[in-house]
Amino acid sequence: MAIFLNGNNDIRSIHYNGVDLTSVTFNDVIVWRKGSVLSNISNLAVHSVSYTSVILSYTLPKDATGVKIYCNTVSDVSSSNYIKVIDSLADTCEISSLSVNTTYYFAAYAYNSLTTSAPSNIVNAKTLSISTTAIQDWKYILDNSKNKVTLTEYIGTNNSTLTIHPFYNINGKNYKTYITNLIFRFGNNKSGLSKIRKIVFENEVCVDSDFYYTLNGEKVHNLLESLFWSGNGGEDFSSLEEIDISGLNVQNITSVWCMFIAPRLKTIKGLSIFKNNHSITDFSFMFVCPSLSSLDVSSLNTENAVKFNAMFSHCKQLQSLDLRNFNTSKAEKMDFMFQGCSKLKYVYVSDKWDTSSANTEYIFHGCPAQLVEAT
């Protein structure tokens, strides 16, 4: 409802068609003075840019209830000349599904139920591009029918920080990135692996569900098994100190067996990607990291997990572990779970910690920790 007034700011009563509405409660009432206009947005700005999206920030005018962002690949961007429009109620807005290595222009229009503002300032941003030489660090398989590149083996030699991109440019075309769990396992590239200090997965790198190996005559898919394990004890990663898997898509992953085996690994970022994964049944030997002094596993979803054996084996620098989110009701193997964690003092668990059906032999072998049930 809009009420047009010509008087002062002190509203004593409201009447409409002879009816006194003073005591009536209205939702979303906008008091609008005759001749008033809605201020436009003057501080539209680029907040961040990725390969296929741009996030904009702005301040909504006082009487606005929303904003529409118009996007174009030319500077003449308006409500009548655009290729994409986003309607938002927040003070930031993400424009996604854009093309890589492309400049886009943006204008914003604030609105309410009565009117729309004049356009904002125009801003532009260029989405990120992938170097055409980046693919030279990898052996790969191309699937042109799916616009897909699957990285199969790391062959780089000069990366202290190794970034796995969501796209790779090959022969002038961008391909969506997929990986197998064996990208660091095969080949004879010890010198290249030994130089890597940090590994980063950018947003939406996927695990190739078409890739499989055969076990007992059955095809096994959807694995992150031994992803960061190279050499018998991970010794080929002799300089690796940090891993960031924040951008890795782990939907439907079923096993993380021996995922992190690196003797000098000190930091693991991005384990929150597992929060909505209900499919993992095997967590065994997930962390064999003797230099890791802290570990946040509060996002791991264990409700369907069967195997936890040696999950934190030889994490010699850990002093405490918070496992209150762990649901072990389906656990069958929990033996050697904290084996060799020689500095571990406390393991915090909840009433979801259930070992009644599990093998717990040597669960604290070489480990002085005690279980503490906490809420």
Short mmCIF file of C-alpha atoms in Angstrom, two decimals:
data_model
loop_
_atom_site.label_atom_id
_atom_site.label_comp_id
_atom_site.label_asym_id
_atom_site.label_seq_id
_atom_site.Cartn_x
_atom_site.Cartn_y
_atom_site.Cartn_z
CA MET A 1 0.00 0.00 0.00
CA ALA A 2 1.28 3.52 -0.80
CA ILE A 3 0.15 6.67 0.99
CA PHE A 4 0.72 10.05 -0.74
CA LEU A 5 1.06 12.98 1.67
CA ASN A 6 1.46 16.74 1.24
CA GLY A 7 1.64 17.61 4.91
CA ASN A 8 4.42 17.54 7.47
CA ASN A 9 6.24 14.46 8.75
CA ASP A 10 4.03 14.06 11.83
CA ILE A 11 1.27 11.70 10.65
CA ARG A 12 -1.63 11.92 13.08
CA SER A 13 -4.15 9.79 11.20
CA ILE A 14 -4.71 8.03 7.89
CA HIS A 15 -8.00 7.99 6.06
CA TYR A 16 -8.87 6.31 2.79
CA ASN A 17 -12.24 6.89 1.05
CA GLY A 18 -13.65 8.17 4.31
CA VAL A 19 -12.44 5.18 6.37
CA ASP A 20 -10.09 5.75 9.34
CA LEU A 21 -7.13 3.39 8.87
CA THR A 22 -5.01 4.69 11.75
CA SER A 23 -5.33 1.52 13.88
CA VAL A 24 -5.05 -0.94 10.98
CA THR A 25 -1.79 -2.91 10.67
CA PHE A 26 -0.30 -3.15 7.19
CA ASN A 27 2.64 -5.17 5.95
CA ASP A 28 5.32 -3.61 3.74
CA VAL A 29 3.83 -0.10 3.77
CA ILE A 30 5.81 2.47 1.84
CA VAL A 31 5.10 6.08 2.75
CA TRP A 32 5.73 8.05 -0.44
CA ARG A 33 5.55 11.81 -0.72
CA LYS A 34 4.08 13.34 -3.80
CA GLY A 35 6.78 13.98 -6.37
CA SER A 36 9.33 11.72 -4.65
CA VAL A 37 11.64 9.52 -6.73
CA LEU A 38 13.65 6.45 -5.80
CA SER A 39 17.37 7.20 -5.54
CA ASN A 40 19.60 5.26 -7.87
CA ILE A 41 22.50 3.06 -6.81
CA SER A 42 25.70 5.06 -7.09
CA ASN A 43 28.30 2.63 -5.72
CA LEU A 44 27.96 -0.46 -7.87
CA ALA A 45 31.33 -2.21 -7.68
CA VAL A 46 33.02 -5.45 -8.68
CA HIS A 47 33.59 -7.53 -5.56
CA SER A 48 35.28 -10.59 -7.08
CA VAL A 49 35.80 -12.34 -10.41
CA SER A 50 36.20 -16.02 -11.29
CA TYR A 51 36.33 -17.94 -14.54
CA THR A 52 32.57 -18.02 -15.09
CA SER A 53 31.08 -15.60 -12.57
CA VAL A 54 31.30 -12.06 -11.20
CA ILE A 55 30.12 -10.92 -7.76
CA LEU A 56 28.96 -7.30 -7.50
CA SER A 57 28.40 -5.20 -4.39
CA TYR A 58 26.26 -2.08 -3.85
CA THR A 59 24.11 -0.24 -1.32
CA LEU A 60 20.35 -0.27 -1.81
CA PRO A 61 18.60 3.11 -1.44
CA LYS A 62 16.51 3.54 1.68
CA ASP A 63 13.11 2.93 0.09
CA ALA A 64 14.19 0.18 -2.31
CA THR A 65 13.00 -3.39 -1.83
CA GLY A 66 15.26 -5.02 -4.43
CA VAL A 67 17.62 -4.55 -7.34
CA LYS A 68 17.94 -5.87 -10.87
CA ILE A 69 21.42 -6.28 -12.33
CA TYR A 70 21.65 -6.12 -16.12
CA CYS A 71 24.65 -7.59 -17.91
CA ASN A 72 26.00 -7.24 -21.43
CA THR A 73 29.23 -7.74 -23.37
CA VAL A 74 29.08 -4.13 -24.63
CA SER A 75 29.15 -0.92 -22.61
CA ASP A 76 25.63 0.00 -23.72
CA VAL A 77 23.93 -1.96 -20.96
CA SER A 78 20.39 -1.06 -19.91
CA SER A 79 17.06 -2.60 -19.04
CA SER A 80 16.36 -2.87 -22.75
CA ASN A 81 19.81 -3.95 -23.95
CA TYR A 82 21.20 -6.92 -22.04
CA ILE A 83 22.06 -10.60 -22.31
CA LYS A 84 21.40 -11.55 -18.69
CA VAL A 85 19.43 -10.09 -15.78
CA ILE A 86 19.55 -11.05 -12.10
CA ASP A 87 16.93 -10.06 -9.52
CA SER A 88 18.32 -9.74 -5.99
CA LEU A 89 17.19 -8.64 -2.54
CA ALA A 90 20.67 -8.64 -1.02
CA ASP A 91 23.52 -6.12 -1.13
CA THR A 92 25.71 -8.46 -3.20
CA CYS A 93 24.82 -10.40 -6.28
CA GLU A 94 26.53 -13.20 -8.22
CA ILE A 95 26.18 -13.30 -11.99
CA SER A 96 27.10 -16.83 -13.02
CA SER A 97 27.26 -19.01 -16.15
CA LEU A 98 29.45 -16.45 -17.91
CA SER A 99 32.11 -17.26 -20.51
CA VAL A 100 35.79 -17.40 -19.55
CA ASN A 101 38.17 -14.65 -20.69
CA THR A 102 35.32 -12.28 -21.57
CA THR A 103 34.64 -8.67 -20.56
CA TYR A 104 31.16 -7.96 -19.20
CA TYR A 105 29.45 -4.67 -18.31
CA PHE A 106 26.89 -4.27 -15.53
CA ALA A 107 24.26 -1.72 -14.48
CA ALA A 108 21.87 -1.88 -11.53
CA TYR A 109 18.31 -0.59 -11.08
CA ALA A 110 16.80 -0.32 -7.62
CA TYR A 111 13.05 -0.78 -7.36
CA ASN A 112 10.07 -0.97 -5.03
CA SER A 113 6.40 -1.69 -5.62
CA LEU A 114 5.84 1.83 -6.97
CA THR A 115 8.75 2.67 -9.19
CA THR A 116 12.21 1.87 -10.54
CA SER A 117 15.24 4.06 -10.14
CA ALA A 118 17.48 5.50 -12.80
CA PRO A 119 20.44 3.26 -13.71
CA SER A 120 23.48 3.01 -11.51
CA ASN A 121 27.04 3.66 -12.52
CA ILE A 122 28.29 1.10 -15.03
CA VAL A 123 31.13 -1.25 -14.06
CA ASN A 124 32.96 -3.88 -16.03
CA ALA A 125 34.98 -6.99 -15.29
CA LYS A 126 36.83 -9.58 -17.32
CA THR A 127 36.39 -13.21 -16.33
CA LEU A 128 39.55 -15.16 -15.72
CA SER A 129 41.37 -17.07 -18.41
CA ILE A 130 43.47 -20.21 -18.35
CA SER A 131 46.98 -20.09 -19.74
CA THR A 132 47.35 -22.22 -22.85
CA THR A 133 50.54 -23.65 -21.33
CA ALA A 134 48.90 -24.85 -18.08
CA ILE A 135 47.88 -28.18 -19.62
CA GLN A 136 51.56 -28.95 -20.26
CA ASP A 137 51.83 -30.04 -16.61
CA TRP A 138 49.55 -33.01 -17.30
CA LYS A 139 48.93 -36.11 -19.28
CA TYR A 140 45.24 -36.12 -20.11
CA ILE A 141 42.34 -37.62 -22.02
CA LEU A 142 40.02 -35.42 -24.10
CA ASP A 143 36.33 -36.12 -24.59
CA ASN A 144 35.17 -33.63 -27.21
CA SER A 145 31.59 -34.89 -27.09
CA LYS A 146 31.34 -33.80 -23.44
CA ASN A 147 33.76 -30.85 -23.65
CA LYS A 148 35.77 -32.64 -20.96
CA VAL A 149 39.45 -33.09 -20.12
CA THR A 150 40.46 -35.76 -17.61
CA LEU A 151 43.85 -35.25 -15.99
CA THR A 152 45.54 -38.63 -15.61
CA GLU A 153 49.15 -37.95 -14.58
CA TYR A 154 51.15 -34.98 -13.27
CA ILE A 155 54.28 -34.41 -15.39
CA GLY A 156 55.13 -30.83 -14.37
CA THR A 157 58.61 -29.96 -13.18
CA ASN A 158 58.64 -26.37 -11.89
CA ASN A 159 55.59 -25.81 -9.67
CA SER A 160 56.04 -24.87 -6.03
CA THR A 161 52.31 -24.08 -5.99
CA LEU A 162 50.29 -26.45 -8.16
CA THR A 163 46.84 -25.16 -9.09
CA ILE A 164 44.30 -27.51 -10.66
CA HIS A 165 42.02 -25.28 -12.73
CA PRO A 166 38.31 -25.87 -13.46
CA PHE A 167 39.04 -25.40 -17.18
CA TYR A 168 42.02 -25.95 -19.44
CA ASN A 169 42.56 -24.26 -22.80
CA ILE A 170 43.56 -26.79 -25.44
CA ASN A 171 43.88 -25.80 -29.08
CA GLY A 172 41.88 -22.63 -28.45
CA LYS A 173 38.99 -24.38 -26.71
CA ASN A 174 38.16 -24.52 -22.99
CA TYR A 175 37.51 -27.96 -21.53
CA LYS A 176 35.90 -28.71 -18.14
CA THR A 177 38.36 -30.38 -15.75
CA TYR A 178 38.01 -33.86 -14.28
CA ILE A 179 40.60 -35.84 -12.36
CA THR A 180 41.24 -39.45 -11.43
CA ASN A 181 42.46 -40.43 -7.99
CA LEU A 182 45.76 -41.61 -9.49
CA ILE A 183 47.09 -38.34 -10.91
CA PHE A 184 50.13 -38.37 -8.60
CA ARG A 185 50.63 -42.12 -8.35
CA PHE A 186 51.86 -43.22 -11.77
CA GLY A 187 54.90 -42.28 -13.81
CA ASN A 188 58.44 -41.42 -12.81
CA ASN A 189 58.21 -37.75 -11.86
CA LYS A 190 59.78 -37.73 -8.40
CA SER A 191 61.74 -34.53 -9.05
CA GLY A 192 58.60 -32.66 -10.15
CA LEU A 193 56.56 -33.86 -7.17
CA SER A 194 59.36 -33.01 -4.74
CA LYS A 195 59.19 -29.31 -5.67
CA ILE A 196 55.48 -28.91 -4.81
CA ARG A 197 54.86 -27.06 -1.53
CA LYS A 198 51.16 -26.32 -2.02
CA ILE A 199 48.30 -27.89 -4.02
CA VAL A 200 45.10 -25.93 -4.70
CA PHE A 201 41.90 -27.12 -6.38
CA GLU A 202 39.92 -24.26 -7.88
CA ASN A 203 36.13 -24.29 -7.85
CA GLU A 204 34.25 -27.21 -9.40
CA VAL A 205 37.06 -29.53 -10.35
CA CYS A 206 35.27 -32.87 -10.62
CA VAL A 207 36.22 -36.48 -10.06
CA ASP A 208 35.72 -38.48 -13.26
CA SER A 209 32.93 -40.95 -12.53
CA ASP A 210 33.67 -42.75 -15.81
CA PHE A 211 37.08 -43.75 -14.49
CA TYR A 212 37.20 -47.04 -12.62
CA TYR A 213 39.38 -49.95 -11.66
CA THR A 214 38.38 -53.57 -11.36
CA LEU A 215 38.30 -55.29 -7.97
CA ASN A 216 37.25 -58.93 -7.72
CA GLY A 217 35.71 -58.63 -11.13
CA GLU A 218 33.66 -55.56 -10.19
CA LYS A 219 34.09 -52.03 -11.52
CA VAL A 220 34.83 -49.54 -8.72
CA HIS A 221 33.94 -45.87 -9.34
CA ASN A 222 33.77 -42.58 -7.42
CA LEU A 223 36.96 -42.72 -5.42
CA LEU A 224 39.45 -40.30 -3.94
CA GLU A 225 41.59 -43.16 -2.72
CA SER A 226 45.29 -42.34 -2.34
CA LEU A 227 44.85 -38.99 -4.10
CA PHE A 228 47.79 -37.33 -2.30
CA TRP A 229 49.95 -40.40 -1.88
CA SER A 230 53.09 -40.73 -3.96
CA GLY A 231 55.86 -43.11 -3.02
CA ASN A 232 55.48 -45.88 -0.47
CA GLY A 233 55.12 -43.45 2.42
CA GLY A 234 54.29 -40.32 0.49
CA GLU A 235 57.99 -39.46 0.37
CA ASP A 236 57.81 -38.23 -3.24
CA PHE A 237 55.86 -35.26 -1.82
CA SER A 238 58.95 -34.35 0.18
CA SER A 239 58.16 -30.59 0.24
CA LEU A 240 54.35 -30.64 0.31
CA GLU A 241 53.09 -28.59 3.29
CA GLU A 242 49.62 -27.36 2.33
CA ILE A 243 46.62 -28.77 0.46
CA ASP A 244 43.45 -26.81 -0.31
CA ILE A 245 40.63 -28.98 -1.70
CA SER A 246 37.93 -26.30 -1.31
CA GLY A 247 37.10 -26.37 -5.01
CA LEU A 248 36.92 -30.14 -5.44
CA ASN A 249 33.47 -31.59 -6.19
CA VAL A 250 33.12 -34.71 -4.04
CA GLN A 251 29.48 -35.50 -4.73
CA ASN A 252 28.88 -39.28 -4.65
CA ILE A 253 32.46 -40.07 -3.60
CA THR A 254 32.43 -43.41 -1.77
CA SER A 255 36.00 -43.86 -0.49
CA VAL A 256 38.79 -41.63 0.86
CA TRP A 257 41.13 -44.49 1.77
CA CYS A 258 44.73 -43.24 2.14
CA MET A 259 43.72 -39.84 0.74
CA PHE A 260 46.34 -37.77 2.61
CA ILE A 261 49.70 -39.46 2.97
CA ALA A 262 52.47 -36.87 3.02
CA PRO A 263 55.24 -36.72 5.64
CA ARG A 264 55.58 -32.90 5.79
CA LEU A 265 51.96 -31.90 5.30
CA LYS A 266 51.02 -29.26 7.90
CA THR A 267 47.75 -27.74 6.63
CA ILE A 268 44.61 -29.22 5.03
CA LYS A 269 41.97 -26.71 3.94
CA GLY A 270 38.53 -27.34 2.54
CA LEU A 271 37.37 -30.51 4.32
CA SER A 272 33.95 -28.82 4.56
CA ILE A 273 33.32 -30.04 0.99
CA PHE A 274 32.43 -33.42 2.53
CA LYS A 275 29.61 -32.03 4.68
CA ASN A 276 26.78 -33.02 2.34
CA ASN A 277 28.33 -36.26 1.13
CA HIS A 278 26.41 -39.20 2.62
CA SER A 279 28.03 -41.80 0.39
CA ILE A 280 31.44 -42.39 1.96
CA THR A 281 31.79 -45.86 3.46
CA ASP A 282 35.57 -46.06 3.79
CA PHE A 283 37.61 -43.55 5.83
CA SER A 284 40.46 -45.94 6.58
CA PHE A 285 43.99 -44.52 6.57
CA MET A 286 42.56 -41.15 5.44
CA PHE A 287 45.17 -39.09 7.35
CA VAL A 288 48.69 -40.45 7.67
CA CYS A 289 50.36 -37.11 8.29
CA PRO A 290 53.07 -37.08 10.95
CA SER A 291 53.62 -33.28 10.67
CA LEU A 292 49.97 -32.27 10.97
CA SER A 293 49.45 -30.43 14.28
CA SER A 294 45.78 -29.45 13.86
CA LEU A 295 42.88 -30.97 11.98
CA ASP A 296 39.25 -29.88 11.67
CA VAL A 297 37.11 -32.88 10.69
CA SER A 298 33.83 -31.42 11.93
CA SER A 299 32.36 -31.50 8.40
CA LEU A 300 33.03 -35.15 7.62
CA ASN A 301 29.78 -37.06 7.17
CA THR A 302 30.29 -40.53 8.64
CA GLU A 303 26.72 -41.75 8.99
CA ASN A 304 27.17 -44.55 6.42
CA ALA A 305 30.82 -45.29 7.07
CA VAL A 306 31.87 -48.88 7.72
CA LYS A 307 35.66 -48.52 7.86
CA PHE A 308 37.57 -46.17 10.18
CA ASN A 309 40.62 -48.35 10.71
CA ALA A 310 43.90 -46.42 11.03
CA MET A 311 42.06 -43.24 10.01
CA PHE A 312 44.48 -40.98 11.95
CA SER A 313 47.40 -43.36 12.04
CA HIS A 314 50.77 -41.77 12.88
CA CYS A 315 49.47 -38.20 13.14
CA LYS A 316 52.25 -37.67 15.64
CA GLN A 317 51.77 -33.93 16.23
CA LEU A 318 48.03 -33.91 16.99
CA GLN A 319 47.22 -33.21 20.64
CA SER A 320 43.43 -33.33 20.45
CA LEU A 321 40.69 -34.38 18.04
CA ASP A 322 37.08 -33.22 18.04
CA LEU A 323 34.99 -36.10 16.68
CA ARG A 324 31.68 -35.05 18.22
CA ASN A 325 30.07 -35.04 14.78
CA PHE A 326 31.17 -38.64 14.08
CA ASN A 327 28.36 -41.16 13.77
CA THR A 328 29.92 -44.62 13.98
CA SER A 329 26.73 -46.65 14.30
CA LYS A 330 27.54 -48.65 11.15
CA ALA A 331 31.24 -49.05 11.89
CA GLU A 332 32.77 -52.51 11.45
CA LYS A 333 36.48 -51.65 11.46
CA MET A 334 37.96 -49.16 13.94
CA ASP A 335 41.18 -51.02 14.71
CA PHE A 336 44.40 -48.99 14.88
CA MET A 337 42.31 -45.82 14.42
CA PHE A 338 44.69 -43.64 16.48
CA GLN A 339 47.77 -45.81 16.20
CA GLY A 340 51.04 -43.95 16.71
CA CYS A 341 49.41 -40.60 17.61
CA SER A 342 51.99 -40.23 20.34
CA LYS A 343 51.02 -36.69 21.45
CA LEU A 344 47.26 -37.14 21.27
CA LYS A 345 45.73 -36.50 24.71
CA TYR A 346 41.98 -36.11 24.14
CA VAL A 347 39.47 -37.41 21.63
CA TYR A 348 36.11 -35.69 22.07
CA VAL A 349 33.08 -37.74 21.01
CA SER A 350 29.29 -37.59 21.41
CA ASP A 351 26.57 -40.15 22.07
CA LYS A 352 26.78 -41.02 18.34
CA TRP A 353 30.13 -42.71 19.01
CA ASP A 354 29.21 -46.41 18.86
CA THR A 355 31.81 -49.19 18.83
CA SER A 356 29.46 -52.07 19.69
CA SER A 357 29.67 -53.72 16.25
CA ALA A 358 33.24 -52.74 15.35
CA ASN A 359 36.64 -54.30 15.63
CA THR A 360 38.51 -51.90 17.94
CA GLU A 361 41.70 -53.92 18.33
CA TYR A 362 44.68 -51.67 19.04
CA ILE A 363 42.53 -48.56 18.51
CA PHE A 364 44.89 -46.58 20.79
CA HIS A 365 48.07 -48.51 20.04
CA GLY A 366 51.01 -46.21 20.81
CA CYS A 367 48.62 -43.40 21.70
CA PRO A 368 47.99 -42.03 25.24
CA ALA A 369 44.65 -40.38 24.42
CA GLN A 370 41.46 -40.81 26.38
CA LEU A 371 37.90 -40.55 25.08
CA VAL A 372 35.88 -37.64 26.43
CA GLU A 373 32.13 -37.62 25.78
CA ALA A 374 31.00 -34.03 25.29
CA THR A 375 27.91 -32.30 24.00
#
